[in-house]
Amino acid sequence: MSALLDSLAAGFQGDAARRAELDGLLEDGLPPPRAEAWKYTSLRQLERRSFGVAKAVAVDPALLAAIPAPRLVFVNGCFDAALSDLSALPAGLDLRPLSQLLQGDDPRALAFLERRYLRVDEPFARLNAALAREGAVIRVNAGAMIEAPLHLVQVGAADAAAGDVAWHLRHFVELREGARLTIVEHELASGDHAHLGNALLHAHVAHDAQLTQARIQTAAPRATLFARTDVVLAQSAGYDRTDLELGAALTRHELNVRLEGDGANWRADGVLLADGRRHVDTRLGIEHAALDTTSNFVWRGLASRRGHAVFHGGILIHQGADGTDADLSNKNLLLANTAEIDTQPTLEIHADDVKAVHGATVGQLDPTALFYLRSRGLPEAQARTLLTGAFCREVVTRIDAAPVRALCETALDGALERVTT
């Protein structure tokens, strides 16, 4: 057994089903380096580390000054009622910490916890299914139009007494027919630490509902983060998403969406920023399983110094999914010869009447554009900053909601300044 799994299993609390989930993972172990889904992201060093059980830690409220209500805050995976602000939840929106529901007696409220994971290549989803006891449970009534964004905040906080700790968050989002909701996920750092965060989010978007989501990841430079998002879209449902991967030492996000209803649509954009020795891995799993569904993706990757960015965009068009329109673009900039970028777009089609485009590029800053800016009197560093910023900001400009766009612009500008100076 690895030191990692051994230390995480020591904190087990749960029923027989969860115990079986954990025992299965302990028997299988972590994926080997030759596993296809993990060949660009080695777990060898992580496997040798140990983590304690996370406990509540005090955090300076000023850290959240720019994040408005309503917000639900977790510190090292523990719900923080003092930092959260749910006093003005709009009608039609029900939001509760998972820990409160676990204390209740209505099993229907927690049916999503019954989902199990069996594949060897999804170890952190299996860990989450076995160990998660906190998260956000969000439900929006049919026809409810929730205008103000809902903020889910995860703060990784240094804890000298506990050392390196791990937490597992399980979120559930349900939008009923015709509902509208915007969620902004924030990953923040309070002090220097090397904790492990593991989050799993399920979302069900009903007929004609619209979910908009942004994830701004600015975790501590030595942190490790694993995230998985599984979304199912019903008939005419919509899902718009933006991801900014700007922090942590090792981060991996598996984003899986199944367009299950006719006319469903999904737009997902993101920026992967791998500077220093950071390793950033994002995997998209797109399933078109109904008529006349659409998906559109614009992802940008940057790698500098000894950073490593990994992107996998897999599109699967099922038999009978006629009328599918899928478009995936992944462009990447190498800012140093010592950096690395691996990109892997894949397309599998089992239907006839479809339109599908996917492509990926890896290159460097355009020397002609760089020369033009320098000929106009700009120093080389400033010229590089302008070109790099323009390359990434296409993602942010596609965000419709002005408050969300402003938060993303601020986070992205700060990260780009760090990389280009």
mmCIF file with all atom_site columns, N, CA and C in Angstrom, residues 94-158:
data_model
loop_
_atom_site.group_PDB
_atom_site.id
_atom_site.type_symbol
_atom_site.label_atom_id
_atom_site.label_alt_id
_atom_site.label_comp_id
_atom_site.label_asym_id
_atom_site.label_entity_id
_atom_site.label_seq_id
_atom_site.pdbx_PDB_ins_code
_atom_site.Cartn_x
_atom_site.Cartn_y
_atom_site.Cartn_z
_atom_site.occupancy
_atom_site.B_iso_or_equiv
_atom_site.pdbx_formal_charge
_atom_site.auth_seq_id
_atom_site.auth_comp_id
_atom_site.auth_asym_id
_atom_site.auth_atom_id
_atom_site.pdbx_PDB_model_num
ATOM 1   N N  . ASP A 1 94  ? -32.154 26.681 -2.872  1.00 0.00 ? 94  ASP A N  1
ATOM 2   C CA . ASP A 1 94  ? -31.898 25.991 -1.610  1.00 0.00 ? 94  ASP A CA 1
ATOM 3   C C  . ASP A 1 94  ? -30.421 25.608 -1.574  1.00 0.00 ? 94  ASP A C  1
ATOM 4   N N  . LEU A 1 95  ? -29.701 26.053 -0.560  1.00 0.00 ? 95  LEU A N  1
ATOM 5   C CA . LEU A 1 95  ? -28.266 25.823 -0.446  1.00 0.00 ? 95  LEU A CA 1
ATOM 6   C C  . LEU A 1 95  ? -27.937 25.380 0.964   1.00 0.00 ? 95  LEU A C  1
ATOM 7   N N  . ARG A 1 96  ? -27.299 24.217 1.081   1.00 0.00 ? 96  ARG A N  1
ATOM 8   C CA . ARG A 1 96  ? -26.952 23.700 2.399   1.00 0.00 ? 96  ARG A CA 1
ATOM 9   C C  . ARG A 1 96  ? -25.594 23.005 2.348   1.00 0.00 ? 96  ARG A C  1
ATOM 10  N N  . PRO A 1 97  ? -24.851 23.071 3.452   1.00 0.00 ? 97  PRO A N  1
ATOM 11  C CA . PRO A 1 97  ? -23.642 22.248 3.544   1.00 0.00 ? 97  PRO A CA 1
ATOM 12  C C  . PRO A 1 97  ? -24.016 20.770 3.623   1.00 0.00 ? 97  PRO A C  1
ATOM 13  N N  . LEU A 1 98  ? -23.228 19.933 2.993   1.00 0.00 ? 98  LEU A N  1
ATOM 14  C CA . LEU A 1 98  ? -23.486 18.499 3.010   1.00 0.00 ? 98  LEU A CA 1
ATOM 15  C C  . LEU A 1 98  ? -23.520 17.958 4.435   1.00 0.00 ? 98  LEU A C  1
ATOM 16  N N  . SER A 1 99  ? -22.676 18.487 5.311   1.00 0.00 ? 99  SER A N  1
ATOM 17  C CA . SER A 1 99  ? -22.616 17.991 6.685   1.00 0.00 ? 99  SER A CA 1
ATOM 18  C C  . SER A 1 99  ? -23.945 18.143 7.408   1.00 0.00 ? 99  SER A C  1
ATOM 19  N N  . GLN A 1 100 ? -24.707 19.190 7.090   1.00 0.00 ? 100 GLN A N  1
ATOM 20  C CA . GLN A 1 100 ? -26.026 19.361 7.711   1.00 0.00 ? 100 GLN A CA 1
ATOM 21  C C  . GLN A 1 100 ? -27.003 18.306 7.230   1.00 0.00 ? 100 GLN A C  1
ATOM 22  N N  . LEU A 1 101 ? -26.952 17.985 5.933   1.00 0.00 ? 101 LEU A N  1
ATOM 23  C CA . LEU A 1 101 ? -27.857 16.966 5.404   1.00 0.00 ? 101 LEU A CA 1
ATOM 24  C C  . LEU A 1 101 ? -27.504 15.580 5.922   1.00 0.00 ? 101 LEU A C  1
ATOM 25  N N  . LEU A 1 102 ? -26.227 15.332 6.158   1.00 0.00 ? 102 LEU A N  1
ATOM 26  C CA . LEU A 1 102 ? -25.831 14.027 6.685   1.00 0.00 ? 102 LEU A CA 1
ATOM 27  C C  . LEU A 1 102 ? -26.390 13.788 8.082   1.00 0.00 ? 102 LEU A C  1
ATOM 28  N N  . GLN A 1 103 ? -26.729 14.858 8.776   1.00 0.00 ? 103 GLN A N  1
ATOM 29  C CA . GLN A 1 103 ? -27.309 14.727 10.107  1.00 0.00 ? 103 GLN A CA 1
ATOM 30  C C  . GLN A 1 103 ? -28.822 14.504 10.067  1.00 0.00 ? 103 GLN A C  1
ATOM 31  N N  . GLY A 1 104 ? -29.425 14.641 8.881   1.00 0.00 ? 104 GLY A N  1
ATOM 32  C CA . GLY A 1 104 ? -30.868 14.465 8.739   1.00 0.00 ? 104 GLY A CA 1
ATOM 33  C C  . GLY A 1 104 ? -31.241 13.011 8.540   1.00 0.00 ? 104 GLY A C  1
ATOM 34  N N  . ASP A 1 105 ? -32.526 12.803 8.257   1.00 0.00 ? 105 ASP A N  1
ATOM 35  C CA . ASP A 1 105 ? -33.035 11.431 8.121   1.00 0.00 ? 105 ASP A CA 1
ATOM 36  C C  . ASP A 1 105 ? -33.761 11.199 6.805   1.00 0.00 ? 105 ASP A C  1
ATOM 37  N N  . ASP A 1 106 ? -33.499 12.055 5.790   1.00 0.00 ? 106 ASP A N  1
ATOM 38  C CA . ASP A 1 106 ? -34.144 11.908 4.493   1.00 0.00 ? 106 ASP A CA 1
ATOM 39  C C  . ASP A 1 106 ? -33.135 11.362 3.493   1.00 0.00 ? 106 ASP A C  1
ATOM 40  N N  . PRO A 1 107 ? -33.140 10.050 3.210   1.00 0.00 ? 107 PRO A N  1
ATOM 41  C CA . PRO A 1 107 ? -32.135 9.478  2.298   1.00 0.00 ? 107 PRO A CA 1
ATOM 42  C C  . PRO A 1 107 ? -32.248 10.011 0.884   1.00 0.00 ? 107 PRO A C  1
ATOM 43  N N  . ARG A 1 108 ? -33.423 10.504 0.480   1.00 0.00 ? 108 ARG A N  1
ATOM 44  C CA . ARG A 1 108 ? -33.589 11.019 -0.879  1.00 0.00 ? 108 ARG A CA 1
ATOM 45  C C  . ARG A 1 108 ? -32.734 12.266 -1.101  1.00 0.00 ? 108 ARG A C  1
ATOM 46  N N  . ALA A 1 109 ? -32.476 13.017 -0.042  1.00 0.00 ? 109 ALA A N  1
ATOM 47  C CA . ALA A 1 109 ? -31.680 14.241 -0.168  1.00 0.00 ? 109 ALA A CA 1
ATOM 48  C C  . ALA A 1 109 ? -30.225 13.944 -0.465  1.00 0.00 ? 109 ALA A C  1
ATOM 49  N N  . LEU A 1 110 ? -29.799 12.709 -0.239  1.00 0.00 ? 110 LEU A N  1
ATOM 50  C CA . LEU A 1 110 ? -28.396 12.341 -0.404  1.00 0.00 ? 110 LEU A CA 1
ATOM 51  C C  . LEU A 1 110 ? -28.218 11.211 -1.401  1.00 0.00 ? 110 LEU A C  1
ATOM 52  N N  . ALA A 1 111 ? -29.160 11.050 -2.309  1.00 0.00 ? 111 ALA A N  1
ATOM 53  C CA . ALA A 1 111 ? -29.084 9.946  -3.270  1.00 0.00 ? 111 ALA A CA 1
ATOM 54  C C  . ALA A 1 111 ? -27.826 10.028 -4.132  1.00 0.00 ? 111 ALA A C  1
ATOM 55  N N  . PHE A 1 112 ? -27.322 11.226 -4.374  1.00 0.00 ? 112 PHE A N  1
ATOM 56  C CA . PHE A 1 112 ? -26.141 11.368 -5.234  1.00 0.00 ? 112 PHE A CA 1
ATOM 57  C C  . PHE A 1 112 ? -24.904 10.725 -4.607  1.00 0.00 ? 112 PHE A C  1
ATOM 58  N N  . LEU A 1 113 ? -24.905 10.534 -3.295  1.00 0.00 ? 113 LEU A N  1
ATOM 59  C CA . LEU A 1 113 ? -23.762 9.906  -2.639  1.00 0.00 ? 113 LEU A CA 1
ATOM 60  C C  . LEU A 1 113 ? -23.664 8.413  -2.944  1.00 0.00 ? 113 LEU A C  1
ATOM 61  N N  . GLU A 1 114 ? -24.734 7.847  -3.506  1.00 0.00 ? 114 GLU A N  1
ATOM 62  C CA . GLU A 1 114 ? -24.731 6.416  -3.780  1.00 0.00 ? 114 GLU A CA 1
ATOM 63  C C  . GLU A 1 114 ? -23.901 6.059  -5.010  1.00 0.00 ? 114 GLU A C  1
ATOM 64  N N  . ARG A 1 115 ? -23.534 7.054  -5.797  1.00 0.00 ? 115 ARG A N  1
ATOM 65  C CA . ARG A 1 115 ? -22.762 6.752  -7.002  1.00 0.00 ? 115 ARG A CA 1
ATOM 66  C C  . ARG A 1 115 ? -21.395 6.185  -6.623  1.00 0.00 ? 115 ARG A C  1
ATOM 67  N N  . ARG A 1 116 ? -21.015 5.107  -7.281  1.00 0.00 ? 116 ARG A N  1
ATOM 68  C CA . ARG A 1 116 ? -19.744 4.456  -7.008  1.00 0.00 ? 116 ARG A CA 1
ATOM 69  C C  . ARG A 1 116 ? -18.858 4.494  -8.244  1.00 0.00 ? 116 ARG A C  1
ATOM 70  N N  . TYR A 1 117 ? -17.555 4.416  -8.026  1.00 0.00 ? 117 TYR A N  1
ATOM 71  C CA . TYR A 1 117 ? -16.563 4.464  -9.095  1.00 0.00 ? 117 TYR A CA 1
ATOM 72  C C  . TYR A 1 117 ? -15.719 3.201  -9.016  1.00 0.00 ? 117 TYR A C  1
ATOM 73  N N  . LEU A 1 118 ? -15.527 2.553  -10.161 1.00 0.00 ? 118 LEU A N  1
ATOM 74  C CA . LEU A 1 118 ? -14.882 1.248  -10.171 1.00 0.00 ? 118 LEU A CA 1
ATOM 75  C C  . LEU A 1 118 ? -13.602 1.207  -10.984 1.00 0.00 ? 118 LEU A C  1
ATOM 76  N N  . ARG A 1 119 ? -13.404 2.180  -11.877 1.00 0.00 ? 119 ARG A N  1
ATOM 77  C CA . ARG A 1 119 ? -12.257 2.109  -12.776 1.00 0.00 ? 119 ARG A CA 1
ATOM 78  C C  . ARG A 1 119 ? -10.960 2.406  -12.039 1.00 0.00 ? 119 ARG A C  1
ATOM 79  N N  . VAL A 1 120 ? -9.915  1.700  -12.419 1.00 0.00 ? 120 VAL A N  1
ATOM 80  C CA . VAL A 1 120 ? -8.611  1.889  -11.800 1.00 0.00 ? 120 VAL A CA 1
ATOM 81  C C  . VAL A 1 120 ? -8.062  3.282  -12.091 1.00 0.00 ? 120 VAL A C  1
ATOM 82  N N  . ASP A 1 121 ? -8.453  3.884  -13.232 1.00 0.00 ? 121 ASP A N  1
ATOM 83  C CA . ASP A 1 121 ? -7.889  5.174  -13.613 1.00 0.00 ? 121 ASP A CA 1
ATOM 84  C C  . ASP A 1 121 ? -8.640  6.366  -13.016 1.00 0.00 ? 121 ASP A C  1
ATOM 85  N N  . GLU A 1 122 ? -9.558  6.149  -12.061 1.00 0.00 ? 122 GLU A N  1
ATOM 86  C CA . GLU A 1 122 ? -10.236 7.256  -11.398 1.00 0.00 ? 122 GLU A CA 1
ATOM 87  C C  . GLU A 1 122 ? -10.070 7.148  -9.876  1.00 0.00 ? 122 GLU A C  1
ATOM 88  N N  . PRO A 1 123 ? -8.830  7.117  -9.383  1.00 0.00 ? 123 PRO A N  1
ATOM 89  C CA . PRO A 1 123 ? -8.605  6.858  -7.957  1.00 0.00 ? 123 PRO A CA 1
ATOM 90  C C  . PRO A 1 123 ? -9.120  7.952  -7.037  1.00 0.00 ? 123 PRO A C  1
ATOM 91  N N  . PHE A 1 124 ? -9.063  9.204  -7.488  1.00 0.00 ? 124 PHE A N  1
ATOM 92  C CA . PHE A 1 124 ? -9.439  10.278 -6.584  1.00 0.00 ? 124 PHE A CA 1
ATOM 93  C C  . PHE A 1 124 ? -10.958 10.442 -6.510  1.00 0.00 ? 124 PHE A C  1
ATOM 94  N N  . ALA A 1 125 ? -11.669 10.068 -7.557  1.00 0.00 ? 125 ALA A N  1
ATOM 95  C CA . ALA A 1 125 ? -13.124 9.989  -7.463  1.00 0.00 ? 125 ALA A CA 1
ATOM 96  C C  . ALA A 1 125 ? -13.527 8.880  -6.491  1.00 0.00 ? 125 ALA A C  1
ATOM 97  N N  . ARG A 1 126 ? -12.805 7.783  -6.522  1.00 0.00 ? 126 ARG A N  1
ATOM 98  C CA . ARG A 1 126 ? -13.081 6.673  -5.593  1.00 0.00 ? 126 ARG A CA 1
ATOM 99  C C  . ARG A 1 126 ? -12.774 7.087  -4.158  1.00 0.00 ? 126 ARG A C  1
ATOM 100 N N  . LEU A 1 127 ? -11.671 7.802  -3.964  1.00 0.00 ? 127 LEU A N  1
ATOM 101 C CA . LEU A 1 127 ? -11.367 8.322  -2.634  1.00 0.00 ? 127 LEU A CA 1
ATOM 102 C C  . LEU A 1 127 ? -12.458 9.261  -2.152  1.00 0.00 ? 127 LEU A C  1
ATOM 103 N N  . ASN A 1 128 ? -12.908 10.124 -3.034  1.00 0.00 ? 128 ASN A N  1
ATOM 104 C CA . ASN A 1 128 ? -13.943 11.082 -2.672  1.00 0.00 ? 128 ASN A CA 1
ATOM 105 C C  . ASN A 1 128 ? -15.233 10.360 -2.282  1.00 0.00 ? 128 ASN A C  1
ATOM 106 N N  . ALA A 1 129 ? -15.615 9.357  -3.068  1.00 0.00 ? 129 ALA A N  1
ATOM 107 C CA . ALA A 1 129 ? -16.837 8.619  -2.770  1.00 0.00 ? 129 ALA A CA 1
ATOM 108 C C  . ALA A 1 129 ? -16.761 7.939  -1.410  1.00 0.00 ? 129 ALA A C  1
ATOM 109 N N  . ALA A 1 130 ? -15.561 7.548  -1.004  1.00 0.00 ? 130 ALA A N  1
ATOM 110 C CA . ALA A 1 130 ? -15.403 6.866  0.274   1.00 0.00 ? 130 ALA A CA 1
ATOM 111 C C  . ALA A 1 130 ? -15.266 7.823  1.453   1.00 0.00 ? 130 ALA A C  1
ATOM 112 N N  . LEU A 1 131 ? -14.639 8.993  1.237   1.00 0.00 ? 131 LEU A N  1
ATOM 113 C CA . LEU A 1 131 ? -14.223 9.813  2.372   1.00 0.00 ? 131 LEU A CA 1
ATOM 114 C C  . LEU A 1 131 ? -14.926 11.157 2.510   1.00 0.00 ? 131 LEU A C  1
ATOM 115 N N  . ALA A 1 132 ? -15.575 11.652 1.460   1.00 0.00 ? 132 ALA A N  1
ATOM 116 C CA . ALA A 1 132 ? -16.158 12.997 1.534   1.00 0.00 ? 132 ALA A CA 1
ATOM 117 C C  . ALA A 1 132 ? -17.312 13.051 2.529   1.00 0.00 ? 132 ALA A C  1
ATOM 118 N N  . ARG A 1 133 ? -17.279 14.052 3.404   1.00 0.00 ? 133 ARG A N  1
ATOM 119 C CA . ARG A 1 133 ? -18.356 14.285 4.368   1.00 0.00 ? 133 ARG A CA 1
ATOM 120 C C  . ARG A 1 133 ? -18.754 15.756 4.424   1.00 0.00 ? 133 ARG A C  1
ATOM 121 N N  . GLU A 1 134 ? -18.277 16.527 3.458   1.00 0.00 ? 134 GLU A N  1
ATOM 122 C CA . GLU A 1 134 ? -18.615 17.935 3.404   1.00 0.00 ? 134 GLU A CA 1
ATOM 123 C C  . GLU A 1 134 ? -18.686 18.380 1.958   1.00 0.00 ? 134 GLU A C  1
ATOM 124 N N  . GLY A 1 135 ? -19.396 19.479 1.727   1.00 0.00 ? 135 GLY A N  1
ATOM 125 C CA . GLY A 1 135 ? -19.562 20.015 0.387   1.00 0.00 ? 135 GLY A CA 1
ATOM 126 C C  . GLY A 1 135 ? -20.776 20.918 0.345   1.00 0.00 ? 135 GLY A C  1
ATOM 127 N N  . ALA A 1 136 ? -21.202 21.260 -0.856  1.00 0.00 ? 136 ALA A N  1
ATOM 128 C CA . ALA A 1 136 ? -22.371 22.115 -1.054  1.00 0.00 ? 136 ALA A CA 1
ATOM 129 C C  . ALA A 1 136 ? -23.449 21.332 -1.790  1.00 0.00 ? 136 ALA A C  1
ATOM 130 N N  . VAL A 1 137 ? -24.672 21.419 -1.294  1.00 0.00 ? 137 VAL A N  1
ATOM 131 C CA . VAL A 1 137 ? -25.817 20.805 -1.951  1.00 0.00 ? 137 VAL A CA 1
ATOM 132 C C  . VAL A 1 137 ? -26.741 21.933 -2.385  1.00 0.00 ? 137 VAL A C  1
ATOM 133 N N  . ILE A 1 138 ? -26.897 22.076 -3.693  1.00 0.00 ? 138 ILE A N  1
ATOM 134 C CA . ILE A 1 138 ? -27.585 23.238 -4.270  1.00 0.00 ? 138 ILE A CA 1
ATOM 135 C C  . ILE A 1 138 ? -28.747 22.750 -5.123  1.00 0.00 ? 138 ILE A C  1
ATOM 136 N N  . ARG A 1 139 ? -29.925 23.290 -4.864  1.00 0.00 ? 139 ARG A N  1
ATOM 137 C CA . ARG A 1 139 ? -31.090 22.953 -5.673  1.00 0.00 ? 139 ARG A CA 1
ATOM 138 C C  . ARG A 1 139 ? -31.828 24.243 -6.044  1.00 0.00 ? 139 ARG A C  1
ATOM 139 N N  . VAL A 1 140 ? -32.237 24.325 -7.316  1.00 0.00 ? 140 VAL A N  1
ATOM 140 C CA . VAL A 1 140 ? -32.957 25.496 -7.811  1.00 0.00 ? 140 VAL A CA 1
ATOM 141 C C  . VAL A 1 140 ? -34.322 25.028 -8.314  1.00 0.00 ? 140 VAL A C  1
ATOM 142 N N  . ASN A 1 141 ? -35.357 25.663 -7.816  1.00 0.00 ? 141 ASN A N  1
ATOM 143 C CA . ASN A 1 141 ? -36.722 25.275 -8.187  1.00 0.00 ? 141 ASN A CA 1
ATOM 144 C C  . ASN A 1 141 ? -37.003 25.533 -9.660  1.00 0.00 ? 141 ASN A C  1
ATOM 145 N N  . ALA A 1 142 ? -37.979 24.824 -10.180 1.00 0.00 ? 142 ALA A N  1
ATOM 146 C CA . ALA A 1 142 ? -38.387 24.998 -11.572 1.00 0.00 ? 142 ALA A CA 1
ATOM 147 C C  . ALA A 1 142 ? -38.781 26.447 -11.828 1.00 0.00 ? 142 ALA A C  1
ATOM 148 N N  . GLY A 1 143 ? -38.240 27.007 -12.911 1.00 0.00 ? 143 GLY A N  1
ATOM 149 C CA . GLY A 1 143 ? -38.588 28.360 -13.312 1.00 0.00 ? 143 GLY A CA 1
ATOM 150 C C  . GLY A 1 143 ? -37.903 29.465 -12.548 1.00 0.00 ? 143 GLY A C  1
ATOM 151 N N  . ALA A 1 144 ? -37.121 29.152 -11.517 1.00 0.00 ? 144 ALA A N  1
ATOM 152 C CA . ALA A 1 144 ? -36.467 30.192 -10.718 1.00 0.00 ? 144 ALA A CA 1
ATOM 153 C C  . ALA A 1 144 ? -35.291 30.798 -11.482 1.00 0.00 ? 144 ALA A C  1
ATOM 154 N N  . MET A 1 145 ? -35.264 32.117 -11.567 1.00 0.00 ? 145 MET A N  1
ATOM 155 C CA . MET A 1 145 ? -34.186 32.834 -12.247 1.00 0.00 ? 145 MET A CA 1
ATOM 156 C C  . MET A 1 145 ? -33.292 33.479 -11.192 1.00 0.00 ? 145 MET A C  1
ATOM 157 N N  . ILE A 1 146 ? -32.191 32.848 -10.851 1.00 0.00 ? 146 ILE A N  1
ATOM 158 C CA . ILE A 1 146 ? -31.294 33.351 -9.816  1.00 0.00 ? 146 ILE A CA 1
ATOM 159 C C  . ILE A 1 146 ? -30.265 34.262 -10.485 1.00 0.00 ? 146 ILE A C  1
ATOM 160 N N  . GLU A 1 147 ? -30.385 35.557 -10.239 1.00 0.00 ? 147 GLU A N  1
ATOM 161 C CA . GLU A 1 147 ? -29.549 36.516 -10.958 1.00 0.00 ? 147 GLU A CA 1
ATOM 162 C C  . GLU A 1 147 ? -28.162 36.692 -10.333 1.00 0.00 ? 147 GLU A C  1
ATOM 163 N N  . ALA A 1 148 ? -28.084 36.844 -9.018  1.00 0.00 ? 148 ALA A N  1
ATOM 164 C CA . ALA A 1 148 ? -26.781 37.063 -8.379  1.00 0.00 ? 148 ALA A CA 1
ATOM 165 C C  . ALA A 1 148 ? -25.972 35.774 -8.381  1.00 0.00 ? 148 ALA A C  1
ATOM 166 N N  . PRO A 1 149 ? -24.695 35.817 -8.760  1.00 0.00 ? 149 PRO A N  1
ATOM 167 C CA . PRO A 1 149 ? -23.874 34.608 -8.730  1.00 0.00 ? 149 PRO A CA 1
ATOM 168 C C  . PRO A 1 149 ? -23.751 34.043 -7.320  1.00 0.00 ? 149 PRO A C  1
ATOM 169 N N  . LEU A 1 150 ? -23.739 32.735 -7.238  1.00 0.00 ? 150 LEU A N  1
ATOM 170 C CA . LEU A 1 150 ? -23.504 32.034 -5.978  1.00 0.00 ? 150 LEU A CA 1
ATOM 171 C C  . LEU A 1 150 ? -22.025 31.653 -5.927  1.00 0.00 ? 150 LEU A C  1
ATOM 172 N N  . HIS A 1 151 ? -21.367 31.978 -4.808  1.00 0.00 ? 151 HIS A N  1
ATOM 173 C CA . HIS A 1 151 ? -19.931 31.759 -4.693  1.00 0.00 ? 151 HIS A CA 1
ATOM 174 C C  . HIS A 1 151 ? -19.643 30.599 -3.752  1.00 0.00 ? 151 HIS A C  1
ATOM 175 N N  . LEU A 1 152 ? -18.916 29.620 -4.270  1.00 0.00 ? 152 LEU A N  1
ATOM 176 C CA . LEU A 1 152 ? -18.410 28.512 -3.461  1.00 0.00 ? 152 LEU A CA 1
ATOM 177 C C  . LEU A 1 152 ? -16.911 28.730 -3.286  1.00 0.00 ? 152 LEU A C  1
ATOM 178 N N  . VAL A 1 153 ? -16.478 28.858 -2.042  1.00 0.00 ? 153 VAL A N  1
ATOM 179 C CA . VAL A 1 153 ? -15.095 29.249 -1.748  1.00 0.00 ? 153 VAL A CA 1
ATOM 180 C C  . VAL A 1 153 ? -14.408 28.141 -0.961  1.00 0.00 ? 153 VAL A C  1
ATOM 181 N N  . GLN A 1 154 ? -13.272 27.694 -1.454  1.00 0.00 ? 154 GLN A N  1
ATOM 182 C CA . GLN A 1 154 ? -12.434 26.742 -0.740  1.00 0.00 ? 154 GLN A CA 1
ATOM 183 C C  . GLN A 1 154 ? -11.102 27.415 -0.444  1.00 0.00 ? 154 GLN A C  1
ATOM 184 N N  . VAL A 1 155 ? -10.804 27.571 0.844   1.00 0.00 ? 155 VAL A N  1
ATOM 185 C CA . VAL A 1 155 ? -9.552  28.191 1.277   1.00 0.00 ? 155 VAL A CA 1
ATOM 186 C C  . VAL A 1 155 ? -8.631  27.106 1.813   1.00 0.00 ? 155 VAL A C  1
ATOM 187 N N  . GLY A 1 156 ? -7.442  27.024 1.239   1.00 0.00 ? 156 GLY A N  1
ATOM 188 C CA . GLY A 1 156 ? -6.407  26.170 1.799   1.00 0.00 ? 156 GLY A CA 1
ATOM 189 C C  . GLY A 1 156 ? -5.563  27.002 2.741   1.00 0.00 ? 156 GLY A C  1
ATOM 190 N N  . ALA A 1 157 ? -5.568  26.631 4.022   1.00 0.00 ? 157 ALA A N  1
ATOM 191 C CA . ALA A 1 157 ? -4.913  27.450 5.038   1.00 0.00 ? 157 ALA A CA 1
ATOM 192 C C  . ALA A 1 157 ? -3.776  26.692 5.710   1.00 0.00 ? 157 ALA A C  1
ATOM 193 N N  . ALA A 1 158 ? -2.663  27.381 5.909   1.00 0.00 ? 158 ALA A N  1
ATOM 194 C CA . ALA A 1 158 ? -1.535  26.773 6.609   1.00 0.00 ? 158 ALA A CA 1
ATOM 195 C C  . ALA A 1 158 ? -1.939  26.424 8.034   1.00 0.00 ? 158 ALA A C  1
#
